[in-house]
Coordinates of C-alpha atoms and ligand atoms in Angstrom, one line a residue:
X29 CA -26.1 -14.6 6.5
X30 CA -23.8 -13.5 9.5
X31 CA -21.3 -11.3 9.3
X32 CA -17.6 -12.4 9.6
X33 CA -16.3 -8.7 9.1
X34 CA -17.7 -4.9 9.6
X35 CA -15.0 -2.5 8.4
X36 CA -15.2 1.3 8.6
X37 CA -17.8 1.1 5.0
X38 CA -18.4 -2.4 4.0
X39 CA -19.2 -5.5 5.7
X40 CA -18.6 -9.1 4.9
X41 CA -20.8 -11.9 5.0
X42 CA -20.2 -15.5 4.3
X43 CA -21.6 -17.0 1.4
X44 CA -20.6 -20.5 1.2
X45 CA -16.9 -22.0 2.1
X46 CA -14.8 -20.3 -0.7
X47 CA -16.8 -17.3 -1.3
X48 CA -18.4 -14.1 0.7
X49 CA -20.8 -11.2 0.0
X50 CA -19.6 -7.7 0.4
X51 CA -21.8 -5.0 1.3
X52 CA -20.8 -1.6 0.7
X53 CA -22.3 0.5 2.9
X54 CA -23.3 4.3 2.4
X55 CA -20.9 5.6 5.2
X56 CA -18.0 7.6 4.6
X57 CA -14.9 7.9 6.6
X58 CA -11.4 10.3 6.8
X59 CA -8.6 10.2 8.9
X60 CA -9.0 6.9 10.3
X61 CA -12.5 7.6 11.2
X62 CA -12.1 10.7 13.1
X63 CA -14.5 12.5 10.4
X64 CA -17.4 10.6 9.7
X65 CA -20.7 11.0 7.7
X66 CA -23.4 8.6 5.3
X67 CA -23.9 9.7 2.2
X68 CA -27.0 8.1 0.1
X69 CA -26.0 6.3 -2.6
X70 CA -21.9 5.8 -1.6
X71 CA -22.4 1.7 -1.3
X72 CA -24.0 1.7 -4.4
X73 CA -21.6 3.9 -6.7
X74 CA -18.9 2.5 -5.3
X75 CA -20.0 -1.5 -5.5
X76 CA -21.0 -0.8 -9.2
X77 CA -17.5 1.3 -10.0
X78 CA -15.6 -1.2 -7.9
X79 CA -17.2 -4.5 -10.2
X80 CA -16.6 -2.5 -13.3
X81 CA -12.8 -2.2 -12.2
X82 CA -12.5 -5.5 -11.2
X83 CA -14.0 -6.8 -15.0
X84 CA -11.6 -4.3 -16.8
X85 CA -8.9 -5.9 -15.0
X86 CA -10.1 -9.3 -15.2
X87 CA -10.0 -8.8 -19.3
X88 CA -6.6 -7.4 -19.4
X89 CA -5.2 -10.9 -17.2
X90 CA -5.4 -9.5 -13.7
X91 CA -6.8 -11.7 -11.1
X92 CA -9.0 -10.7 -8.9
X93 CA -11.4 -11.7 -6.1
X94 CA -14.5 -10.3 -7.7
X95 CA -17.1 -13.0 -9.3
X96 CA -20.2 -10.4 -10.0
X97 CA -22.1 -7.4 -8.8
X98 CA -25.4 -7.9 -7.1
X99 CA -27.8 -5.1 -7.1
X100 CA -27.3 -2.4 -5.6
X101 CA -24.4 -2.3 -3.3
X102 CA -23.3 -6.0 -3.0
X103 CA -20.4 -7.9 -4.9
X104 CA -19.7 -11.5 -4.9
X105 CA -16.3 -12.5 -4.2
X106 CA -13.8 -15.4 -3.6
X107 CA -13.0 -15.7 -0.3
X108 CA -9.3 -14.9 0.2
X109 CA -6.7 -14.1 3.0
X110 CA -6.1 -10.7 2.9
X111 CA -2.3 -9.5 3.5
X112 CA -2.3 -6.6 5.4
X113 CA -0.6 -4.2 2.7
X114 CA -1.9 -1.4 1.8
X115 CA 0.0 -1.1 -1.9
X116 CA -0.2 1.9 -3.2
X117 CA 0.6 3.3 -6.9
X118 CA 1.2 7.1 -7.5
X119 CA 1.6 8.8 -10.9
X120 CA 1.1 12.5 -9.7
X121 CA 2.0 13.8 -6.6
X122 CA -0.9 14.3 -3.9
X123 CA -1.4 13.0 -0.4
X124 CA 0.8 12.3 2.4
X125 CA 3.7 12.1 -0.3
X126 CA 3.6 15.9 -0.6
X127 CA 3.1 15.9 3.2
X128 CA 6.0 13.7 3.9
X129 CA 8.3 14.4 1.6
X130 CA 9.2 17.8 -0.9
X131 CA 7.1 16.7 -3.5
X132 CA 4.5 19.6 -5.3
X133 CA 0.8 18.6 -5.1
X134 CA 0.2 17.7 -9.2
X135 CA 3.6 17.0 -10.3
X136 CA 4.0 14.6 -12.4
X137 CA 6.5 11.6 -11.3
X138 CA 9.0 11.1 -13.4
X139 CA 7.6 7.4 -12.8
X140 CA 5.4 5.8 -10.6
X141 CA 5.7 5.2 -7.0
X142 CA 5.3 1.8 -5.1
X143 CA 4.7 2.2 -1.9
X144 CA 3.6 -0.6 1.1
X145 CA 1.8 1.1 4.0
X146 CA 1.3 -2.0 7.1
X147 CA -2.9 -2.2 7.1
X148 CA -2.8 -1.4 11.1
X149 CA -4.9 1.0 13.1
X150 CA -3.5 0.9 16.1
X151 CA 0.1 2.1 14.7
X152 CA -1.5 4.6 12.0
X153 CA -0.6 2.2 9.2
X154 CA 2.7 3.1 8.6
X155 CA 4.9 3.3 5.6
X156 CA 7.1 -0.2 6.0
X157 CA 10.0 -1.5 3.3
X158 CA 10.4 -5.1 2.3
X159 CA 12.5 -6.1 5.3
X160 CA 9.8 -4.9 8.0
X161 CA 7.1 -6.7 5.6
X162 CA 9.0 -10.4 6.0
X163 CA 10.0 -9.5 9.5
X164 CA 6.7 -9.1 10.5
X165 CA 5.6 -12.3 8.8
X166 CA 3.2 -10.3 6.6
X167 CA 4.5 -11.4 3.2
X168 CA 7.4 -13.8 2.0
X169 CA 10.1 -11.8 -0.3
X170 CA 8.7 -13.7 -3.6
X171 CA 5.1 -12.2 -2.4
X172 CA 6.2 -8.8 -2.1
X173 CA 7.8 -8.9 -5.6
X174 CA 4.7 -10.0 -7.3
X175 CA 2.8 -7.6 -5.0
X176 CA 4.4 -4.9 -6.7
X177 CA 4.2 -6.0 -9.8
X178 CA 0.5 -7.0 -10.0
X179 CA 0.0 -2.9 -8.6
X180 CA 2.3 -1.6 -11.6
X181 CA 0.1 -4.0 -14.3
X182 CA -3.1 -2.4 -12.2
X183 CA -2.0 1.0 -12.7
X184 CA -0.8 0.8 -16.3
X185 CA -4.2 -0.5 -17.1
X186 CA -6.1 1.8 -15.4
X187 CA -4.7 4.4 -16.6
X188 CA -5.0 3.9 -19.6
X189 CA -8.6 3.1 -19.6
X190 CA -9.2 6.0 -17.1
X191 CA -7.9 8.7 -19.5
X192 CA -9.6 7.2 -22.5
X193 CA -12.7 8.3 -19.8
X194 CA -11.3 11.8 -19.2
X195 CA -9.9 11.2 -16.0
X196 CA -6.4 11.4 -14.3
X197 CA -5.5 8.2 -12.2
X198 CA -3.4 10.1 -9.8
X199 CA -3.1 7.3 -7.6
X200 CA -4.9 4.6 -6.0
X201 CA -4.3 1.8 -2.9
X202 CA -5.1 -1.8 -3.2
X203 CA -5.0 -5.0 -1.3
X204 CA -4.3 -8.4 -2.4
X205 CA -5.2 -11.6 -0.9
X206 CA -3.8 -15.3 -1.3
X207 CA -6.6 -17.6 -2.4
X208 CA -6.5 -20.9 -4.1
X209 CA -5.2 -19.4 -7.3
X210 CA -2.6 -17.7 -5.8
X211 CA -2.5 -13.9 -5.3
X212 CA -5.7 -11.5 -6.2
X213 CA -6.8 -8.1 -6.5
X214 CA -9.4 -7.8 -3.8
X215 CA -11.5 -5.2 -1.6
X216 CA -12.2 -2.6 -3.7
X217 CA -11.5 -0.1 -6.6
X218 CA -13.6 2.8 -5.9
X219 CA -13.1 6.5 -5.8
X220 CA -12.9 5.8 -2.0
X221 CA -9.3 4.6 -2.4
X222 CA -8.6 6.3 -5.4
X223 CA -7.4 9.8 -6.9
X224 CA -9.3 10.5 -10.3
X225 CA -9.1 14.0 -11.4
X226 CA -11.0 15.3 -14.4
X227 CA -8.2 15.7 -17.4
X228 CA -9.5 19.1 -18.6
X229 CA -10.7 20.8 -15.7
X230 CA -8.4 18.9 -12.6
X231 CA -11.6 18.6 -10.8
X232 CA -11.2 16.1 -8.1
X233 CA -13.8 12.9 -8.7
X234 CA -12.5 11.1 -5.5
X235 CA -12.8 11.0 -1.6
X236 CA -10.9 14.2 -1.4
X237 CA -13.7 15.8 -2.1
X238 CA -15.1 14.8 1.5
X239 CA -11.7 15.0 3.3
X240 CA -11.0 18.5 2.0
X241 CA -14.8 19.5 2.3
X242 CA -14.9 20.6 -1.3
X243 CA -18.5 20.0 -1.7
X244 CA -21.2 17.0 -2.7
X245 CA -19.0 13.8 -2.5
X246 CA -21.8 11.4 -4.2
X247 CA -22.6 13.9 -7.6
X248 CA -18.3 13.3 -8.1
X249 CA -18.7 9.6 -7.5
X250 CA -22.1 10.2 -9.9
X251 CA -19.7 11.6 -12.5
X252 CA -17.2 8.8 -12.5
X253 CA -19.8 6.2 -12.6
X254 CA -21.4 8.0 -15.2
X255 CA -17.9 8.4 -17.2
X256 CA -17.8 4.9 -17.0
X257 CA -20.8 4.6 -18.5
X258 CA -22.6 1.9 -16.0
X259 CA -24.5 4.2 -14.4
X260 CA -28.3 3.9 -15.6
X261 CA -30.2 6.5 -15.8
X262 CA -33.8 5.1 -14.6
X263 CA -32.3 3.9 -11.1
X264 CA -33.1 5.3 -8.0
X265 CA -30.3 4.6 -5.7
X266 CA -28.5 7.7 -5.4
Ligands
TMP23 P1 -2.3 9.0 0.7 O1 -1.8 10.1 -0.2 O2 -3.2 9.6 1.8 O3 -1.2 8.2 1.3 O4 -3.3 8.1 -0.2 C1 -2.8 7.4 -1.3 C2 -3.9 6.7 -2.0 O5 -4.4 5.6 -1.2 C3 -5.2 7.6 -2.3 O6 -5.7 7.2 -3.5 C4 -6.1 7.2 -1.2 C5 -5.8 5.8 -0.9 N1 -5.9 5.4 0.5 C6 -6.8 4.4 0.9 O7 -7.6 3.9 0.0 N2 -7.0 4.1 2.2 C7 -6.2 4.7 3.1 O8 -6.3 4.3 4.3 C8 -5.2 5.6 2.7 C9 -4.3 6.3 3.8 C10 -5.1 6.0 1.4

């Protein structure tokens, strides 16, 4: 199979005409890819979390891309056109927010925050507003409006199933695609573009743990996983 895309840590192959194979790979990337590193066992964790999201969400009447996991680090998916959106959801303050604006790192938010970043390298994928997002021909109004609220339906159910784990959904980024059934949940749901803090302790579970160097990124990743409950404990890929 060729691939059609190689992105900083997963690459897309085409499967047939409406569906493709993602591999996630065991790289790990921050700032844009100035800090860079692989880390045994990242595709894996995060292609087994990611299908595990993607089934919780499926059950609660999200749609998605995802069709099934394939051993270790590959999921099947419907092929879609992705907009480039970053959408992000925030429940506690973290991030750029507290960077950007005079928000304290771990507050609460008195609700959560929407926010569309424009997927684009070259300009640092800036924040944009609905009016950029149509002006740039990324999105038609009526898409934006069920972009946000297919993110708030994501978050309210992930959060809820993430604490019943013992874990804070801080925040999280996702992108949707169109695809024959409309607009879907695709990419990925992994602690790569999540926040997941541990409820009693606040230990951070997520991709902060290699930006901030705060230690062994893949036994957080382990701990979600094994949180989750889908981690078995005879395999040999981390
Ligand atoms: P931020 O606080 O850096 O803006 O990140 C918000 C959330 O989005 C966080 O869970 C990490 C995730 N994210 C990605 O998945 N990819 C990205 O390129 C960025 C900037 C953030």
């Amino acid at each position: 199979m060729k691939p059609i895309y190689s992105g900083k840590a997963k690459t897309i192959y085409e499967y047939d005409e409406d569906k493709v194979l993602i591999e996630f790979r065991d790289d790990i990337t921050a700032g844009n890819g100035a800090k860079k590193d692989v880390k045994k066992g990242k595709g894996y964790l995060n292609a087994l979390i990611s299908s595990e999201l993607f089934k919780i969400l499926e059950e609660s009447g999200v749609k998605t891309h995802f069709i099934k996991y394939i051993e270790p680090n590959k999921i099947l998916a419907k092929k879609v056109e992705i907009i480039p959106i970053e959408v992000i959801v925030r429940n506690i303050a973290a991030g750029s927010l507290c960077k950007r604006y005079p928000f304290k790192e771990g507050q609460e938010l008195k609700e959560p925050i929407v926010q569309f970043d424009y997927k684009n390298d070259e300009y640092g994928d800036p924040m944009i507003n609905e009016d950029i997002a149509v002006n740039l021909d990324l999105a038609t109004r009526e898409e934006l409006k069920e972009m946000r609220e297919i993110a708030l339906k994501v978050n309210d159910i992930l959060k809820k199933y993430f604490d019943k784990k013992g874990i804070i959904l801080v925040d999280f980024k996702i992108e949707i695609g169109r695809c024959k059934d409309g607009l879907v949940v695709a990419d990925e749901i992994s602690p790569d573009t999540m926040r997941l803090w541990d409820k009693e302790t606040r230990d951070i579970l997520d991709k902060d743990v290699f930006r901030k160097d705060l230690g062994d990124v893949i036994a957080k990743y382990k701990i979600v996983a094994g949180r989750l409950g889908i981690i078995k404990k005879e395999d040999n890929y981390v």
